[in-house]
PDB file of C-alpha atoms in Angstrom:
ATOM      1  CA  MET P  77     -59.387  66.629  30.600  1.00 69.00           C
ATOM      2  CA  ARG P  78     -61.238  63.355  31.226  1.00 79.00           C
ATOM      3  CA  ARG P  79     -61.969  63.055  27.598  1.00 82.00           C
ATOM      4  CA  SER P  80     -58.266  63.341  26.715  1.00 86.00           C
ATOM      5  CA  PHE P  81     -57.361  60.595  29.203  1.00 86.00           C
ATOM      6  CA  GLY P  82     -60.143  58.414  27.807  1.00 87.00           C
ATOM      7  CA  ILE P  83     -58.806  58.906  24.219  1.00 90.00           C
ATOM      8  CA  ILE P  84     -55.231  58.216  25.296  1.00 91.00           C
ATOM      9  CA  PHE P  85     -56.381  55.092  27.173  1.00 90.00           C
ATOM     10  CA  VAL P  86     -58.270  53.812  24.067  1.00 92.00           C
ATOM     11  CA  VAL P  87     -55.228  54.536  21.823  1.00 93.00           C
ATOM     12  CA  ILE P  88     -52.965  52.557  24.158  1.00 94.00           C
ATOM     13  CA  LEU P  89     -55.397  49.643  24.270  1.00 94.00           C
ATOM     14  CA  LEU P  90     -55.629  49.653  20.461  1.00 94.00           C
ATOM     15  CA  ALA P  91     -51.853  49.781  20.132  1.00 94.00           C
ATOM     16  CA  LEU P  92     -51.476  46.829  22.524  1.00 92.00           C
ATOM     17  CA  ALA P  93     -54.115  44.878  20.564  1.00 92.00           C
ATOM     18  CA  ALA P  94     -52.343  45.674  17.293  1.00 93.00           C
ATOM     19  CA  ALA P  95     -49.032  44.524  18.739  1.00 89.00           C
ATOM     20  CA  VAL P  96     -50.550  41.250  19.909  1.00 84.00           C
ATOM     21  CA  CYS P  97     -52.247  40.647  16.550  1.00 88.00           C
ATOM     22  CA  LEU P  98     -48.993  41.456  14.676  1.00 87.00           C
ATOM     23  CA  ARG P  99     -47.004  39.006  16.877  1.00 81.00           C
ATOM     24  CA  ALA P 100     -49.674  36.295  16.352  1.00 79.00           C
ATOM     25  CA  GLY P 101     -49.577  36.892  12.604  1.00 84.00           C
ATOM     26  CA  VAL P 102     -45.794  36.571  12.542  1.00 81.00           C
ATOM     27  CA  ILE P 103     -45.972  33.280  14.415  1.00 79.00           C
ATOM     28  CA  GLU P 104     -48.704  31.920  12.166  1.00 82.00           C
ATOM     29  CA  ARG P 105     -46.650  32.903   9.120  1.00 85.00           C
ATOM     30  CA  ARG P 106     -43.567  31.097  10.518  1.00 82.00           C
ATOM     31  CA  MET P 107     -45.696  28.003  11.184  1.00 82.00           C
ATOM     32  CA  ALA P 108     -47.105  28.111   7.625  1.00 83.00           C
ATOM     33  CA  ILE P 109     -43.665  28.373   6.148  1.00 81.00           C
ATOM     34  CA  ALA P 110     -42.475  25.370   8.159  1.00 83.00           C
ATOM     35  CA  GLN P 111     -45.577  23.389   7.138  1.00 81.00           C
ATOM     36  CA  GLU P 112     -44.913  24.373   3.488  1.00 82.00           C
ATOM     37  CA  ASP P 113     -41.363  23.083   3.760  1.00 80.00           C
ATOM     38  CA  MET P 114     -42.649  19.784   5.194  1.00 77.00           C
ATOM     39  CA  ALA P 115     -45.079  19.415   2.324  1.00 79.00           C
ATOM     40  CA  VAL P 116     -42.216  19.526  -0.174  1.00 77.00           C
ATOM     41  CA  LEU P 117     -40.250  17.015   1.966  1.00 77.00           C
ATOM     42  CA  ASP P 118     -37.654  19.539   3.146  1.00 75.00           C
ATOM     43  CA  PHE P 119     -37.292  18.399   6.740  1.00 74.00           C
ATOM     44  CA  VAL P 120     -34.207  20.391   7.765  1.00 72.00           C
ATOM     45  CA  ASP P 121     -35.677  23.886   7.867  1.00 73.00           C
ATOM     46  CA  PRO P 122     -38.933  22.979   9.698  1.00 79.00           C
ATOM     47  CA  ALA P 123     -37.048  21.213  12.490  1.00 76.00           C
ATOM     48  CA  ALA P 124     -35.197  24.417  13.270  1.00 77.00           C
ATOM     49  CA  ASP P 125     -38.289  26.571  12.730  1.00 80.00           C
ATOM     50  CA  TYR P 126     -40.443  24.526  15.130  1.00 79.00           C
ATOM     51  CA  ALA P 127     -37.690  24.473  17.772  1.00 79.00           C
ATOM     52  CA  ARG P 128     -37.347  28.281  17.594  1.00 81.00           C
ATOM     53  CA  LEU P 129     -41.175  28.709  17.633  1.00 80.00           C
ATOM     54  CA  GLU P 130     -41.539  26.486  20.698  1.00 78.00           C
ATOM     55  CA  GLN P 131     -38.827  28.390  22.456  1.00 78.00           C
ATOM     56  CA  ASP P 132     -40.347  31.770  21.509  1.00 77.00           C
ATOM     57  CA  LEU P 133     -43.833  30.818  22.537  1.00 75.00           C
ATOM     58  CA  GLY P 134     -42.558  29.268  25.773  1.00 71.00           C
ATOM     59  CA  SER P 135     -41.223  32.638  26.799  1.00 71.00           C
ATOM     60  CA  TYR P 136     -44.686  34.259  26.672  1.00 71.00           C
ATOM     61  CA  ARG P 137     -46.763  33.665  29.783  1.00 66.00           C
ATOM     62  CA  LEU P 138     -50.111  34.483  28.224  1.00 65.00           C
ATOM     63  CA  VAL P 139     -49.826  32.013  25.302  1.00 65.00           C
ATOM     64  CA  SER P 140     -52.333  29.244  25.517  1.00 66.00           C
ATOM     65  CA  GLY P 141     -51.151  25.676  25.780  1.00 70.00           C
ATOM     66  CA  ASP P 142     -52.956  24.848  22.526  1.00 75.00           C
ATOM     67  CA  ALA P 143     -50.428  26.718  20.440  1.00 74.00           C
ATOM     68  CA  LEU P 144     -47.533  24.942  22.131  1.00 75.00           C
ATOM     69  CA  ASN P 145     -49.270  21.581  21.775  1.00 77.00           C
ATOM     70  CA  GLU P 146     -49.752  22.214  18.057  1.00 79.00           C
ATOM     71  CA  ILE P 147     -46.077  22.947  17.574  1.00 79.00           C
ATOM     72  CA  ARG P 148     -45.106  19.844  19.598  1.00 79.00           C
ATOM     73  CA  ARG P 149     -47.509  17.802  17.472  1.00 81.00           C
ATOM     74  CA  ARG P 150     -45.997  19.155  14.237  1.00 82.00           C
ATOM     75  CA  ARG P 151     -42.455  18.463  15.548  1.00 82.00           C
ATOM     76  CA  ALA P 152     -43.498  14.916  16.375  1.00 82.00           C
ATOM     77  CA  MET P 153     -44.945  14.472  12.907  1.00 82.00           C
ATOM     78  CA  LEU P 154     -41.710  15.796  11.460  1.00 82.00           C
ATOM     79  CA  GLN P 155     -39.755  13.230  13.509  1.00 81.00           C
ATOM     80  CA  TYR P 156     -42.139  10.461  12.314  1.00 84.00           C
ATOM     81  CA  TRP P 157     -41.611  11.269   8.648  1.00 81.00           C
ATOM     82  CA  GLN P 158     -37.873  11.403   9.154  1.00 79.00           C
ATOM     83  CA  GLY P 159     -37.947   7.914  10.603  1.00 81.00           C
ATOM     84  CA  ASP P 160     -36.805   9.075  14.076  1.00 80.00           C
ATOM     85  CA  TYR P 161     -39.105   6.908  16.133  1.00 83.00           C
ATOM     86  CA  ALA P 162     -37.236   6.735  19.475  1.00 79.00           C
ATOM     87  CA  ASP P 163     -38.887   9.745  21.163  1.00 77.00           C
ATOM     88  CA  LEU P 164     -42.315   8.851  19.779  1.00 76.00           C
ATOM     89  CA  ILE P 165     -42.072   5.371  21.179  1.00 74.00           C
ATOM     90  CA  GLU P 166     -41.260   6.797  24.625  1.00 74.00           C
ATOM     91  CA  VAL P 167     -44.444   8.872  24.348  1.00 66.00           C
ATOM     92  CA  ALA P 168     -46.445   5.697  23.665  1.00 60.00           C
ATOM     93  CA  ARG P 169     -44.869   3.836  26.581  1.00 61.00           C
ATOM     94  CA  ALA P 170     -45.436   6.811  28.906  1.00 62.00           C
ATOM     95  CA  ALA P 171     -49.104   6.980  27.764  1.00 54.00           C
ATOM     96  CA  ASN P 172     -49.593   3.290  28.485  1.00 54.00           C
ATOM     97  CA  HIS P 173     -48.233   3.711  32.035  1.00 57.00           C
ATOM     98  CA  SER P 174     -49.856   7.040  32.809  1.00 54.00           C
ATOM     99  CA  GLU P 175     -52.588   7.330  35.422  1.00 56.00           C
ATOM    100  CA  ASP P 176     -53.813  10.695  34.021  1.00 56.00           C
ATOM    101  CA  GLU P 177     -55.643  10.013  30.777  1.00 53.00           C
ATOM    102  CA  THR P 178     -55.645  13.690  29.764  1.00 56.00           C
ATOM    103  CA  ALA P 179     -51.864  14.004  30.151  1.00 59.00           C
ATOM    104  CA  ILE P 180     -51.119  12.621  26.672  1.00 64.00           C
ATOM    105  CA  ASP P 181     -52.564  14.197  23.516  1.00 74.00           C
ATOM    106  CA  PRO P 182     -54.541  11.665  21.452  1.00 77.00           C
ATOM    107  CA  GLU P 183     -52.793  12.793  18.260  1.00 80.00           C
ATOM    108  CA  MET P 184     -49.442  12.167  19.899  1.00 80.00           C
ATOM    109  CA  GLN P 185     -50.666   8.705  20.897  1.00 79.00           C
ATOM    110  CA  VAL P 186     -51.600   8.044  17.264  1.00 84.00           C
ATOM    111  CA  LEU P 187     -48.163   9.133  16.030  1.00 85.00           C
ATOM    112  CA  SER P 188     -46.395   7.058  18.670  1.00 82.00           C
ATOM    113  CA  ALA P 189     -48.536   4.015  17.860  1.00 83.00           C
ATOM    114  CA  ASN P 190     -47.700   4.437  14.165  1.00 86.00           C
ATOM    115  CA  ALA P 191     -44.015   4.709  15.125  1.00 86.00           C
ATOM    116  CA  LEU P 192     -44.226   1.474  17.144  1.00 81.00           C
ATOM    117  CA  TYR P 193     -45.789  -0.275  14.215  1.00 83.00           C
ATOM    118  CA  ARG P 194     -43.079   1.038  11.873  1.00 84.00           C
ATOM    119  CA  VAL P 195     -40.380  -0.234  14.251  1.00 80.00           C
ATOM    120  CA  ALA P 196     -42.052  -3.632  14.371  1.00 78.00           C
ATOM    121  CA  GLN P 197     -42.394  -3.580  10.557  1.00 78.00           C
ATOM    122  CA  ARG P 198     -38.725  -2.782   9.927  1.00 75.00           C
ATOM    123  CA  GLY P 199     -37.495  -6.058  11.415  1.00 65.00           C
ATOM    124  CA  PRO P 200     -35.628  -8.296  11.602  1.00 63.00           C
ATOM    125  CA  GLN P 201     -36.638  -8.914  15.193  1.00 71.00           C
ATOM    126  CA  ASP P 202     -37.106 -11.896  17.346  1.00 79.00           C
ATOM    127  CA  ARG P 203     -40.702 -13.008  17.867  1.00 82.00           C
ATOM    128  CA  PRO P 204     -41.059 -11.802  21.513  1.00 83.00           C
ATOM    129  CA  ALA P 205     -39.836  -8.248  20.616  1.00 81.00           C
ATOM    130  CA  LEU P 206     -42.143  -8.099  17.627  1.00 83.00           C
ATOM    131  CA  LEU P 207     -45.124  -9.229  19.808  1.00 85.00           C
ATOM    132  CA  ARG P 208     -44.151  -6.696  22.511  1.00 84.00           C
ATOM    133  CA  ASN P 209     -44.018  -3.815  19.982  1.00 81.00           C
ATOM    134  CA  LEU P 210     -47.348  -4.862  18.458  1.00 85.00           C
ATOM    135  CA  ASP P 211     -48.954  -5.056  21.904  1.00 87.00           C
ATOM    136  CA  THR P 212     -47.714  -1.575  22.766  1.00 83.00           C
ATOM    137  CA  ALA P 213     -48.924  -0.194  19.416  1.00 84.00           C
ATOM    138  CA  ILE P 214     -52.346  -1.863  19.923  1.00 89.00           C
ATOM    139  CA  ARG P 215     -52.669  -0.326  23.403  1.00 86.00           C
ATOM    140  CA  ALA P 216     -51.637   3.127  22.063  1.00 82.00           C
ATOM    141  CA  TYR P 217     -54.244   2.913  19.202  1.00 86.00           C
ATOM    142  CA  ALA P 218     -56.903   1.813  21.752  1.00 87.00           C
ATOM    143  CA  GLU P 219     -56.050   4.697  24.096  1.00 83.00           C
ATOM    144  CA  ALA P 220     -56.220   7.173  21.205  1.00 81.00           C
ATOM    145  CA  LEU P 221     -59.640   5.847  20.171  1.00 85.00           C
ATOM    146  CA  ARG P 222     -60.835   5.948  23.810  1.00 83.00           C
ATOM    147  CA  ALA P 223     -59.555   9.529  24.140  1.00 78.00           C
ATOM    148  CA  GLY P 224     -61.919  10.622  21.340  1.00 74.00           C
ATOM    149  CA  THR P 225     -59.869  10.399  18.183  1.00 75.00           C
ATOM    150  CA  GLN P 226     -62.494  10.283  15.375  1.00 78.00           C
ATOM    151  CA  ARG P 227     -60.132   9.425  12.515  1.00 82.00           C
ATOM    152  CA  PRO P 228     -61.106   6.320  10.521  1.00 87.00           C
ATOM    153  CA  ASP P 229     -57.422   5.601   9.735  1.00 88.00           C
ATOM    154  CA  VAL P 230     -56.737   5.085  13.416  1.00 88.00           C
ATOM    155  CA  ALA P 231     -59.494   2.489  13.681  1.00 89.00           C
ATOM    156  CA  PHE P 232     -58.156   0.793  10.560  1.00 92.00           C
ATOM    157  CA  ASN P 233     -54.587   0.779  11.952  1.00 90.00           C
ATOM    158  CA  TYR P 234     -55.846  -0.655  15.212  1.00 91.00           C
ATOM    159  CA  GLU P 235     -57.606  -3.521  13.431  1.00 92.00           C
ATOM    160  CA  LEU P 236     -54.557  -4.151  11.202  1.00 91.00           C
ATOM    161  CA  ALA P 237     -52.285  -4.273  14.220  1.00 90.00           C
ATOM    162  CA  VAL P 238     -54.566  -6.707  16.005  1.00 92.00           C
ATOM    163  CA  ARG P 239     -54.734  -8.949  12.933  1.00 92.00           C
ATOM    164  CA  MET P 240     -50.937  -8.886  12.537  1.00 88.00           C
ATOM    165  CA  ARG P 241     -50.566  -9.681  16.244  1.00 89.00           C
ATOM    166  CA  VAL P 242     -52.838 -12.710  15.873  1.00 91.00           C
ATOM    167  CA  GLU P 243     -50.918 -13.920  12.775  1.00 88.00           C
ATOM    168  CA  VAL P 244     -47.511 -13.461  14.366  1.00 85.00           C
ATOM    169  CA  GLY P 245     -48.700 -15.065  17.623  1.00 84.00           C
ATOM    170  CA  ALA P 246     -50.081 -18.073  15.724  1.00 86.00           C
ATOM    171  CA  GLY P 247     -46.858 -18.420  13.755  1.00 82.00           C
ATOM    172  CA  LYS P 248     -48.480 -17.721  10.374  1.00 81.00           C
ATOM    173  CA  ARG P 249     -46.240 -14.683   9.914  1.00 75.00           C
ATOM    174  CA  LYS P 250     -42.628 -14.027  10.925  1.00 73.00           C
ATOM    175  CA  ALA P 251     -42.454 -10.374   9.937  1.00 71.00           C
ATOM    176  CA  LEU P 252     -44.960  -7.614   9.346  1.00 70.00           C
ATOM    177  CA  SER P 253     -43.936  -6.725   5.832  1.00 67.00           C
ATOM    178  CA  ASP P 254     -43.335  -9.080   2.969  1.00 52.00           C
ATOM    179  CA  ALA P 255     -39.934  -8.879   1.286  1.00 49.00           C
ATOM    180  CA  LYS P 256     -40.002  -6.373  -1.526  1.00 50.00           C
ATOM    181  CA  ALA P 257     -39.566  -7.821  -4.946  1.00 44.00           C
ATOM    182  CA  ASP P 258     -37.882  -4.644  -6.137  1.00 46.00           C
ATOM    183  CA  ASP P 259     -35.048  -3.548  -3.863  1.00 49.00           C
ATOM    184  CA  ALA P 260     -34.845  -0.173  -5.646  1.00 50.00           C
ATOM    185  CA  LYS P 261     -38.293   0.783  -4.403  1.00 55.00           C
ATOM    186  CA  THR P 262     -38.142   3.821  -2.176  1.00 58.00           C
ATOM    187  CA  GLU P 263     -39.643   4.221   1.265  1.00 62.00           C
ATOM    188  CA  PRO P 264     -43.120   5.790   1.414  1.00 61.00           C
ATOM    189  CA  ASN P 265     -43.406   9.374   2.542  1.00 60.00           C
ATOM    190  CA  MET P 266     -46.266  11.562   3.692  1.00 58.00           C
ATOM    191  CA  HIS P 267     -47.575  11.772   0.150  1.00 58.00           C
ATOM    192  CA  GLY P 268     -47.649   8.018  -0.406  1.00 62.00           C
ATOM    193  CA  ASP P 269     -45.362   5.648  -2.293  1.00 57.00           C
ATOM    194  CA  PRO P 270     -43.171   7.515  -4.794  1.00 61.00           C
ATOM    195  CA  GLY P 271     -43.656   6.388  -8.359  1.00 58.00           C
ATOM    196  CA  GLU P 272     -46.979   4.563  -7.768  1.00 57.00           C
ATOM    197  CA  THR P 273     -50.325   5.565  -9.162  1.00 52.00           C
TER     198      THR P 273
END
């Protein structure tokens, strides 16, 4: 009798483990499909996929915060590549005024700093607004570097923003980007500048 109960208990545990693994596999597949859509610059489907995934994962109590943070990071990246910088800028401003240094994800700080730089780059803006956006971007890059981001592009962006800030502050530069000679040139995307080698 005890042996039967032991076997039934093991079968139930294995069935629960299989159900958890199956659910995790389905979620990973959905994330992979959304990432694949982003890679081919289809931004409509991933936005809906990530929103549903975040909602689904939020309903499970035992899901780690890492999975939710990864989805939020991917949603933020999607916003960045769509040129929707407003929410990302708010993340940067909240990070700069936050007392808790662990409250903001360093990767989110990098994305928000990049968004601030893009807003400053778009222009036309008056000089004080441009300097304010550059200062906020510089602080966000510095916080991301202090938080342990080991990416060389973040250090490069930090140095570039500091140089641009010095040039704009000294009056050597009125905008961050030079006027394009070819107005037909398209905006860069996550794969680089279209049509360039």
